[in-house]
Tab-separated table of C-alpha atoms in Angstrom:
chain	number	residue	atom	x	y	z
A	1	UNK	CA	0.000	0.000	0.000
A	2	UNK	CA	2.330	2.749	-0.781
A	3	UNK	CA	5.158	0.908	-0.435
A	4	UNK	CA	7.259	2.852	-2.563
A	5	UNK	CA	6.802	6.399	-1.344
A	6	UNK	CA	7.491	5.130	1.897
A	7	UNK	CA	10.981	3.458	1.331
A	8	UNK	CA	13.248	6.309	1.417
A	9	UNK	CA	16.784	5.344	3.469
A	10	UNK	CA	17.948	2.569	5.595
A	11	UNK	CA	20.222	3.759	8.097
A	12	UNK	CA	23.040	0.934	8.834
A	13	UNK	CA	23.845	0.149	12.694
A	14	UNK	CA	25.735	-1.610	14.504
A	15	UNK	CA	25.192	-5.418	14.687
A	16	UNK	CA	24.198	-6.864	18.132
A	17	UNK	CA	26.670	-8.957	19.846
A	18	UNK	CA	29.218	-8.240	17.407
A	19	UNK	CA	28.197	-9.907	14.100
A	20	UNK	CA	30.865	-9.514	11.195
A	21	UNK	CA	30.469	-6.379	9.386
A	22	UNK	CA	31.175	-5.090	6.354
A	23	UNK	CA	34.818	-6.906	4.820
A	24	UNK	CA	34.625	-8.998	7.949
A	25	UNK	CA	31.210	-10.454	7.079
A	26	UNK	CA	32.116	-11.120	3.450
A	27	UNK	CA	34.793	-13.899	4.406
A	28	UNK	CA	32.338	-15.152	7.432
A	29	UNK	CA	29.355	-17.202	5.972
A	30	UNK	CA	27.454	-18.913	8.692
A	31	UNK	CA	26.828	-22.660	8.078
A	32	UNK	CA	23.551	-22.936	6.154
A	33	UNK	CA	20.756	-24.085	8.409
A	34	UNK	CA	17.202	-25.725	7.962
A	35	UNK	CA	14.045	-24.971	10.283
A	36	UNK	CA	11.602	-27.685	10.344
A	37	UNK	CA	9.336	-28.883	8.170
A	38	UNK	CA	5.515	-27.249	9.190
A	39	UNK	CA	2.817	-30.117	10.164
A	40	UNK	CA	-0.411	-30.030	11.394
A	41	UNK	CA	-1.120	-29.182	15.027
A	42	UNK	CA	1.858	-26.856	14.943
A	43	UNK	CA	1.783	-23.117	16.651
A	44	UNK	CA	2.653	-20.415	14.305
A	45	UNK	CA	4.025	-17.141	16.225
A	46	UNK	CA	2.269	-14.496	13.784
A	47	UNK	CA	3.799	-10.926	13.963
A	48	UNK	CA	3.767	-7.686	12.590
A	49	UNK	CA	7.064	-6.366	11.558
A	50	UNK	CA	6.270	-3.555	9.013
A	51	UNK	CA	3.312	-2.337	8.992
A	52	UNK	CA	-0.241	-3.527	10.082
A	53	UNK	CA	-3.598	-3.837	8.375
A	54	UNK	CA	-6.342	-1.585	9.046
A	55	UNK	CA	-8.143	-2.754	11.371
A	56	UNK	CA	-8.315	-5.566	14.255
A	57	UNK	CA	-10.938	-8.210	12.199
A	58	UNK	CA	-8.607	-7.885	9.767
A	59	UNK	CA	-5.728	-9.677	12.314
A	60	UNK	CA	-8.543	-12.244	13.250
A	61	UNK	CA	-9.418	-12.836	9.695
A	62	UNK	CA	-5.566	-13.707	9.304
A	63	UNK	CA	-5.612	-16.264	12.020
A	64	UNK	CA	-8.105	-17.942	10.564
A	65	UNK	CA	-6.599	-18.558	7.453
A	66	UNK	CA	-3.282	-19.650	9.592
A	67	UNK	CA	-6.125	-22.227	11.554
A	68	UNK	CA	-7.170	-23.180	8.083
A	69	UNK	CA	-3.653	-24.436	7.316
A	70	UNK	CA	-3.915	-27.053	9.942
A	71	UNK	CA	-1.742	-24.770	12.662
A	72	UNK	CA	-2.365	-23.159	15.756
A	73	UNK	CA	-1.999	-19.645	16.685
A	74	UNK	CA	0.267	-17.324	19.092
A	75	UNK	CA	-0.186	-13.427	18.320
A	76	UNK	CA	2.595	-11.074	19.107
A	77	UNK	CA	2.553	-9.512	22.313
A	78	UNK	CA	2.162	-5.973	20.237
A	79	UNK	CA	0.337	-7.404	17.103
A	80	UNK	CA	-2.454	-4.853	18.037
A	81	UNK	CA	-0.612	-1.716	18.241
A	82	UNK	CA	-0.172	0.872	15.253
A	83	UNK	CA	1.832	3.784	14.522
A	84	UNK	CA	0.816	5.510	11.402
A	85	UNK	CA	2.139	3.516	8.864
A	86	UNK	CA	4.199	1.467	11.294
A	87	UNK	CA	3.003	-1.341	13.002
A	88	UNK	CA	3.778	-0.005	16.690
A	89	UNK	CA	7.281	1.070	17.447
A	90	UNK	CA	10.424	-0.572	16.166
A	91	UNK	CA	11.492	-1.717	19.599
A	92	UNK	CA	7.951	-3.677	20.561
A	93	UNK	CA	8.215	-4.873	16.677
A	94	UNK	CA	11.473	-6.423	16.891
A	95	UNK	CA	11.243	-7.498	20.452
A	96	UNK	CA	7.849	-9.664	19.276
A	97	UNK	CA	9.931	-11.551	16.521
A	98	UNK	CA	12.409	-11.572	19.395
A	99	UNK	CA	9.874	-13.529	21.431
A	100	UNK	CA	8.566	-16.359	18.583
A	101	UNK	CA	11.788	-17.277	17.776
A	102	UNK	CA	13.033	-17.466	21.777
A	103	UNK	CA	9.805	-19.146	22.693
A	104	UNK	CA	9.939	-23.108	22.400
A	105	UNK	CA	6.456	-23.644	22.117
A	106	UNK	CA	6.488	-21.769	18.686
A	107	UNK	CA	7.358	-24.000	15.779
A	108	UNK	CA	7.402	-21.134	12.804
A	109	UNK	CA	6.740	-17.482	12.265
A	110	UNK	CA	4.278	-16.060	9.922
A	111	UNK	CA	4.472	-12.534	9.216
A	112	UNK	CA	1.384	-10.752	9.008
A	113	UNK	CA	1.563	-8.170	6.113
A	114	UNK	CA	4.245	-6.605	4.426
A	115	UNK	CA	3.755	-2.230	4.193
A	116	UNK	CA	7.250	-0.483	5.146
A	117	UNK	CA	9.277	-0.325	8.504
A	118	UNK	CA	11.383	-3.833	8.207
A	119	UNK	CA	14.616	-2.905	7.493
A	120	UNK	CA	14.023	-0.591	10.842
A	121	UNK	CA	14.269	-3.260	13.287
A	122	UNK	CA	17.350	-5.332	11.722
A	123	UNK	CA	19.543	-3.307	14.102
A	124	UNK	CA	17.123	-4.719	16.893
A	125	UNK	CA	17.187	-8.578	16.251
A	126	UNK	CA	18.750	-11.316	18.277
A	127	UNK	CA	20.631	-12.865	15.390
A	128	UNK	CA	22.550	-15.540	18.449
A	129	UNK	CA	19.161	-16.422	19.377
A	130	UNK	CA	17.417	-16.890	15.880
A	131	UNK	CA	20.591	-19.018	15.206
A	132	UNK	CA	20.132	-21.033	18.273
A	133	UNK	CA	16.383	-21.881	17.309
A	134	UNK	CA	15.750	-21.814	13.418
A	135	UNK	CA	12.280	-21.775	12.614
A	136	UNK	CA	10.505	-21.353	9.262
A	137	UNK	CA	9.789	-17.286	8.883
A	138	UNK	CA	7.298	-16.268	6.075
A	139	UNK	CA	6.266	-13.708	4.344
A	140	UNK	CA	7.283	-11.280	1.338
A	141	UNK	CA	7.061	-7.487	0.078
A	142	UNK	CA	8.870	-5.259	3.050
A	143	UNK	CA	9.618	-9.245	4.490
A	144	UNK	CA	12.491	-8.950	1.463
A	145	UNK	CA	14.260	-7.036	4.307
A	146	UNK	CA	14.183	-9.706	6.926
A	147	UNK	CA	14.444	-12.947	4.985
A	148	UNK	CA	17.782	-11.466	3.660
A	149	UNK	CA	19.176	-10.087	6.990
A	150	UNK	CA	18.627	-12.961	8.972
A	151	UNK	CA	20.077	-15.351	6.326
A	152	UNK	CA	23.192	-13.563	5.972
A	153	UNK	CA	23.941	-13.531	9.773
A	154	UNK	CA	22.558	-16.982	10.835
A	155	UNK	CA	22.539	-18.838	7.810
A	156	UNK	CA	18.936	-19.769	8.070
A	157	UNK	CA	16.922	-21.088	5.075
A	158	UNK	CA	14.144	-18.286	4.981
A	159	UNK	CA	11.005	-18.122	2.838
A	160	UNK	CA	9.672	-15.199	0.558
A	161	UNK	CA	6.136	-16.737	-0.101
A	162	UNK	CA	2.712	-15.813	1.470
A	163	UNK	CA	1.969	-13.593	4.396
A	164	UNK	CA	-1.084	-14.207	6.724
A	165	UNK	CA	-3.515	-11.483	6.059
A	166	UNK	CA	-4.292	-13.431	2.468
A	167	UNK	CA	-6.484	-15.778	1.280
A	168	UNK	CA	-4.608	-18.680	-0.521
A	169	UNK	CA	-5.572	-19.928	-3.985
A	170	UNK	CA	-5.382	-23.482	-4.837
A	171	UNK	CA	-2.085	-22.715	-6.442
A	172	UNK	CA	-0.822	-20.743	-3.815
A	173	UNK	CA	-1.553	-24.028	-1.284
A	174	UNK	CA	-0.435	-26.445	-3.592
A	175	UNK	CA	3.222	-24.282	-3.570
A	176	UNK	CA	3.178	-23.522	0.056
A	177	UNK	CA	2.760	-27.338	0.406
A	178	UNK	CA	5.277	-28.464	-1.857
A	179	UNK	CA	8.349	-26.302	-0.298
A	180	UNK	CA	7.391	-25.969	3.257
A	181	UNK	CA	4.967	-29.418	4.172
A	182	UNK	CA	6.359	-32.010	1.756
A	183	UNK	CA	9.452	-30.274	0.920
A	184	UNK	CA	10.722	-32.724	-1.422
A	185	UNK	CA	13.587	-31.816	-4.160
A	186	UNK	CA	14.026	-32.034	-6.981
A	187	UNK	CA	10.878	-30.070	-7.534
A	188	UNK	CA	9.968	-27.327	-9.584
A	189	UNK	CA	9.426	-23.251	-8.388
A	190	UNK	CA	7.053	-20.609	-9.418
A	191	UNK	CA	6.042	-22.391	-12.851
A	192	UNK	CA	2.907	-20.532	-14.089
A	193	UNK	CA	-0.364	-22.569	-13.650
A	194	UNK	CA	-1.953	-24.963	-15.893
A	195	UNK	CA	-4.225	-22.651	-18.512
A	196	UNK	CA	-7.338	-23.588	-20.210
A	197	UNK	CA	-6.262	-23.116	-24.306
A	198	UNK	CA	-8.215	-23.774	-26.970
A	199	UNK	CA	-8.827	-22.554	-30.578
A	200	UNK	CA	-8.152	-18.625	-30.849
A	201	UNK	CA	-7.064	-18.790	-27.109
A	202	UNK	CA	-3.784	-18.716	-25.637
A	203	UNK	CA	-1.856	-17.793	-22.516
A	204	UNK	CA	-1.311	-13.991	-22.012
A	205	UNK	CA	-1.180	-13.070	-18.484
A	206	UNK	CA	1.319	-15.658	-17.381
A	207	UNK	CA	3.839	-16.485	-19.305
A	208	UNK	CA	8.333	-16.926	-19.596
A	209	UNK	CA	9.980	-14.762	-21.484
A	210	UNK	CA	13.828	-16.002	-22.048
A	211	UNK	CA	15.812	-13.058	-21.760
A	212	UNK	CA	19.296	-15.340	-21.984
A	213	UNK	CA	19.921	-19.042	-22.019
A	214	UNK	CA	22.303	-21.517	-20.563
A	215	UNK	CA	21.990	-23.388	-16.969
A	216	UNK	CA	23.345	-22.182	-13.601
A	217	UNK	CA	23.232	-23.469	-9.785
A	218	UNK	CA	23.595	-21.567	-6.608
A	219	UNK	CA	21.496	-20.456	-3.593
A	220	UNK	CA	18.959	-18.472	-4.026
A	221	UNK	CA	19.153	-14.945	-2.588
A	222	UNK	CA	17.112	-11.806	-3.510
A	223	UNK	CA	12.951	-10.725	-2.857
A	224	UNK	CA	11.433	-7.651	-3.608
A	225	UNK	CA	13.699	-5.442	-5.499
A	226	UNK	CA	13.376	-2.020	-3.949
A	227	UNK	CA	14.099	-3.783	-0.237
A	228	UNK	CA	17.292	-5.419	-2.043
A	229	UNK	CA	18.455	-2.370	-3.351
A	230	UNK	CA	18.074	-0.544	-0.256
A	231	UNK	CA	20.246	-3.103	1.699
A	232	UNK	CA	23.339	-2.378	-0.283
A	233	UNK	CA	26.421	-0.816	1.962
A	234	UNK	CA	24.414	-1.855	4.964
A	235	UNK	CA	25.365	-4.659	6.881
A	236	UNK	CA	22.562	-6.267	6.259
A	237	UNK	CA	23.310	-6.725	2.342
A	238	UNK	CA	22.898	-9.988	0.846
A	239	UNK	CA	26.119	-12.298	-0.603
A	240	UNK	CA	25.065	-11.914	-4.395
A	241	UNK	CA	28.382	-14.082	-4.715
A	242	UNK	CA	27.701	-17.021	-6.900
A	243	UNK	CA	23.908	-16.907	-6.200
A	244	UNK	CA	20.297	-16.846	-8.205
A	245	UNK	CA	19.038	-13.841	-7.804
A	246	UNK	CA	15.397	-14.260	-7.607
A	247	UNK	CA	13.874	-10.334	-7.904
A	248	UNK	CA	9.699	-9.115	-7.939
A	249	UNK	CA	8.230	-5.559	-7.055
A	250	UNK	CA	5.021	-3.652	-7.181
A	251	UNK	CA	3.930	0.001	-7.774
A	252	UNK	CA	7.147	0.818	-9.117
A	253	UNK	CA	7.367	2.688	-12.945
A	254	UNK	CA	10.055	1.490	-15.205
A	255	UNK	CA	12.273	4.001	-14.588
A	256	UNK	CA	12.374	3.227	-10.809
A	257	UNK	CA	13.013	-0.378	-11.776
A	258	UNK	CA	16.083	0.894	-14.074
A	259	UNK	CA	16.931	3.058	-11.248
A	260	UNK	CA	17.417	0.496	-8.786
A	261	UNK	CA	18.749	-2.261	-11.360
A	262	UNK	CA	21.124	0.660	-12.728
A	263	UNK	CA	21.993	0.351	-8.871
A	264	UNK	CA	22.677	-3.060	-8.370
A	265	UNK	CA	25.229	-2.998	-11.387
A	266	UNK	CA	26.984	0.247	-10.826
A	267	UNK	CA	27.528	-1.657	-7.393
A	268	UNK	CA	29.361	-4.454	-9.299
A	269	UNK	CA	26.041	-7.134	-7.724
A	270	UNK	CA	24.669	-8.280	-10.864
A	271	UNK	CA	28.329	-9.092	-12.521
A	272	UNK	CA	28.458	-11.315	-8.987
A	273	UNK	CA	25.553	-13.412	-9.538
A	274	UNK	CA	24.905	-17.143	-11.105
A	275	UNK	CA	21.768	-16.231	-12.540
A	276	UNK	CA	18.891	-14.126	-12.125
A	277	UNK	CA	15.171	-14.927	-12.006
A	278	UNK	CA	12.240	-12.138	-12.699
A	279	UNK	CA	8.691	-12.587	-10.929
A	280	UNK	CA	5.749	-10.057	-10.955
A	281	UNK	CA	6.227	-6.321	-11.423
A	282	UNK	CA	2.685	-5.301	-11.124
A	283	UNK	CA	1.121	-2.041	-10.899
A	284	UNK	CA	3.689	-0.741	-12.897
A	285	UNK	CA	2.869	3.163	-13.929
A	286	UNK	CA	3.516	2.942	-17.583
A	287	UNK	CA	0.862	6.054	-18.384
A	288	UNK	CA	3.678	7.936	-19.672
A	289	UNK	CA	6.308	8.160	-22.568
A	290	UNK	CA	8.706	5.384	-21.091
A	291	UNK	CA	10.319	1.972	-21.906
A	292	UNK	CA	8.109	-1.116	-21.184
A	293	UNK	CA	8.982	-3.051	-18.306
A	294	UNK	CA	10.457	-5.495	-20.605
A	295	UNK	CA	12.741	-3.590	-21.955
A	296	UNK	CA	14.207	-2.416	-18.748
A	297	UNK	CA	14.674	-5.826	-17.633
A	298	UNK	CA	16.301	-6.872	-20.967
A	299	UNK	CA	18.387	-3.947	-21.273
A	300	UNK	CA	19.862	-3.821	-18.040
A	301	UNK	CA	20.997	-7.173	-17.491
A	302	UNK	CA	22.584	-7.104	-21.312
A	303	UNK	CA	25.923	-8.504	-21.583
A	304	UNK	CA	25.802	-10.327	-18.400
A	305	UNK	CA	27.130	-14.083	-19.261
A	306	UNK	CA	24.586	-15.790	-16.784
A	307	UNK	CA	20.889	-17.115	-17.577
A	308	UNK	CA	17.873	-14.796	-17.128
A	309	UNK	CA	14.369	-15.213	-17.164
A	310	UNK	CA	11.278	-13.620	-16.534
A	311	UNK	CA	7.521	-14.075	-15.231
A	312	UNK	CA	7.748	-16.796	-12.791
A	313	UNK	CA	5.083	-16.920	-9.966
A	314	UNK	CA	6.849	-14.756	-7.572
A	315	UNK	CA	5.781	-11.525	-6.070
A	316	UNK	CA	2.358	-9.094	-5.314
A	317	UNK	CA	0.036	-11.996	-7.396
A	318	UNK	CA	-2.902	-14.107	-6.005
A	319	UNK	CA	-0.985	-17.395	-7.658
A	320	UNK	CA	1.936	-17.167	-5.543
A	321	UNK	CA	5.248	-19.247	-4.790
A	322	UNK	CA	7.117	-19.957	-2.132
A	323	UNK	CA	11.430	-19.261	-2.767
A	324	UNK	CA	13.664	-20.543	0.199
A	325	UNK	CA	16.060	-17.944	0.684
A	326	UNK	CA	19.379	-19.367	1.125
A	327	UNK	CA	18.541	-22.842	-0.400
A	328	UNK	CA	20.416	-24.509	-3.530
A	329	UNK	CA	18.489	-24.102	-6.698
A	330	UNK	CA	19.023	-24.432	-10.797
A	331	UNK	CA	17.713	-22.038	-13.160
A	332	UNK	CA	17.334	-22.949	-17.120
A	333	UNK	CA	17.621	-20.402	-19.385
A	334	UNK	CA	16.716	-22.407	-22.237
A	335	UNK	CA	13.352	-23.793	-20.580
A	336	UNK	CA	12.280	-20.587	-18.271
A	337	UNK	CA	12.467	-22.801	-14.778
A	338	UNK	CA	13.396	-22.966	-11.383
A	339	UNK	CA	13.984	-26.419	-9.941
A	340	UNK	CA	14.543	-26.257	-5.966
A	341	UNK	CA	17.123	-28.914	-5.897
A	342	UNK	CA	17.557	-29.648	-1.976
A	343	UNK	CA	14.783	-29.944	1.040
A	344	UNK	CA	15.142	-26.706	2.681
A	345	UNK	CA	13.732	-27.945	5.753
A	346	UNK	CA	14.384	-30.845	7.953
């Protein structure tokens, strides 16, 4: 809602307990590690890190759809609370996520909504205690923010894929099952859903566009693209080294998207990289005299020797995915696909 006139800076702070920063952090990877794998009966900690929907039926209505799932429910001591377009302050916010992943009775975190105010409470987290008790976290958007941060510090397998406040469509559940219930591998990511052609009909909405081909492996890493973008020089910034760089955003006109992609190279990121994967960039403002989307995309990843595709099932869509950040993954050029090629979860 807004998103993008609210992200404006990120101000980097010091880590708690005296994480690696900066060079330090580059040669300090922490061992990659795997939550559990959800099943039924399980308590979901659901918080609000960003911002919060409007009003309080709107938090019940979210817990439902979490009961739905099979789960039980613990709200966030300050799930309630709202702050303009903040969802309470940044110490309560961090200090609930804090809490879920502290508390042994809470199996996984769902994140309620997305909005703005994330990156805020990175600064805040107990990254030594996160470590100590790896849990499945969810959610997307302003999530980007979190999924990335804690990754990098505690080499946790997090997930860009649903949040709470969302009714899920049969392809949505069927994905959310796959990677986070079943969580079998080799299986595929984000493929579009099955469409109903016939004479004089064909697929329009959803479908791969090939931007360069060839095959590439790595862990994925990335989320929505103005939350990646804004993480650079921080010490919060994802290791693009060697990684698929999985990248989605809403609201955003091309020229932001070249903006923050012109970014991303200047900063020598995209030259890193194993590959790079495109989801949804809806909403985008094309009203006035500008390149299409398409064009953006193709022309500023040009000349990079790596596969790139576009239009998987990633992002602001009803017909959603679910990417483990931080898991191993294979993206064909040639074909348009994503094939998750380990369990993230145990």
């Amino acid at each position: 809602m807004y998103r993008r006139t609210l992200i404006k800076s990120l101000v980097a702070a010091p880590l708690l307990g005296g994480l690696a920063t900066g060079a330090a952090a580059e040669e300090s990877q922490p061992k990659i590690q795997r939550p559990a794998r959800l099943r039924a009966g399980m308590t979901i900690g659901l918080v609000s890190p960003a911002s919060n929907v409007w009003e309080n039926e709107d938090i019940r209505f979210a817990m439902d759809v979490v009961k739905s799932l099979g789960f039980e429910v613990k709200e966030g001591t300050h799930l309630y609370q709202r702050d303009q377009y903040l969802a309470g302050s940044d110490e309560d916010r961090a200090a609930d996520l804090n809490a879920m992943f502290a508390d042994s009775r809470v199996d996984a975190v769902f994140c309620l909504r997305g909005g703005y105010g994330s990156a805020r409470i990175l600064p805040l987290l107990d990254y030594r205690t996160i470590a100590d008790n790896p849990k499945v976290l969810l959610g997307y958007s302003d999530i980007t923010a979190l999924l990335n941060a804690i990754h990098r510090h505690t080499g946790l397998i997090t997930f860009h894929g649903p949040i709470a406040a969302q009714n899920f469509t049969d392809y949505t559940l069927e994905e959310f099952r796959k990677v986070l219930v079943n969580s079998r591998a080799p299986v595929p990511l984000g493929a579009p859903p099955p469409f109903d052609g016939g004479p004089g009909r064909a697929e329009r909405k959803n479908r791969i566009t090939r931007f360069r081909g060839g095959k590439a492996r790595g862990r994925l890493v990335g989320g929505n693209l103005s939350l990646v973008a804004s993480l650079l020089g921080t010490p919060y910034e994802p290791d693009f080294r060697g990684r698929i760089l999985f990248l989605e955003d809403v609201e955003e006109a091309p020229y932001r998207i070249d903006r923050m992609l012109t970014q991303l190279r200047l900063a020598g990121k995209l030259e890193q990289v194993a590959g790079i994967v495109f989801g949804k960039f809806t909403e985008a403002d094309t009203d006035e005299n500008t390149f299409s989307v398409e064009q953006v995309l193709r022309d500023r990843t040009a000349g990079l020797a790596v596969p790139v595709v576009r239009g998987l099932m990633i992002g602001h869509v009803e017909d959603q995915t679910v990417v483990p950040v931080g898991a191993m993954a294979e993206l064909d050029g040639d074909k348009g696909s994503l094939t998750l090629l380990e369990s993230p979860l145990v």
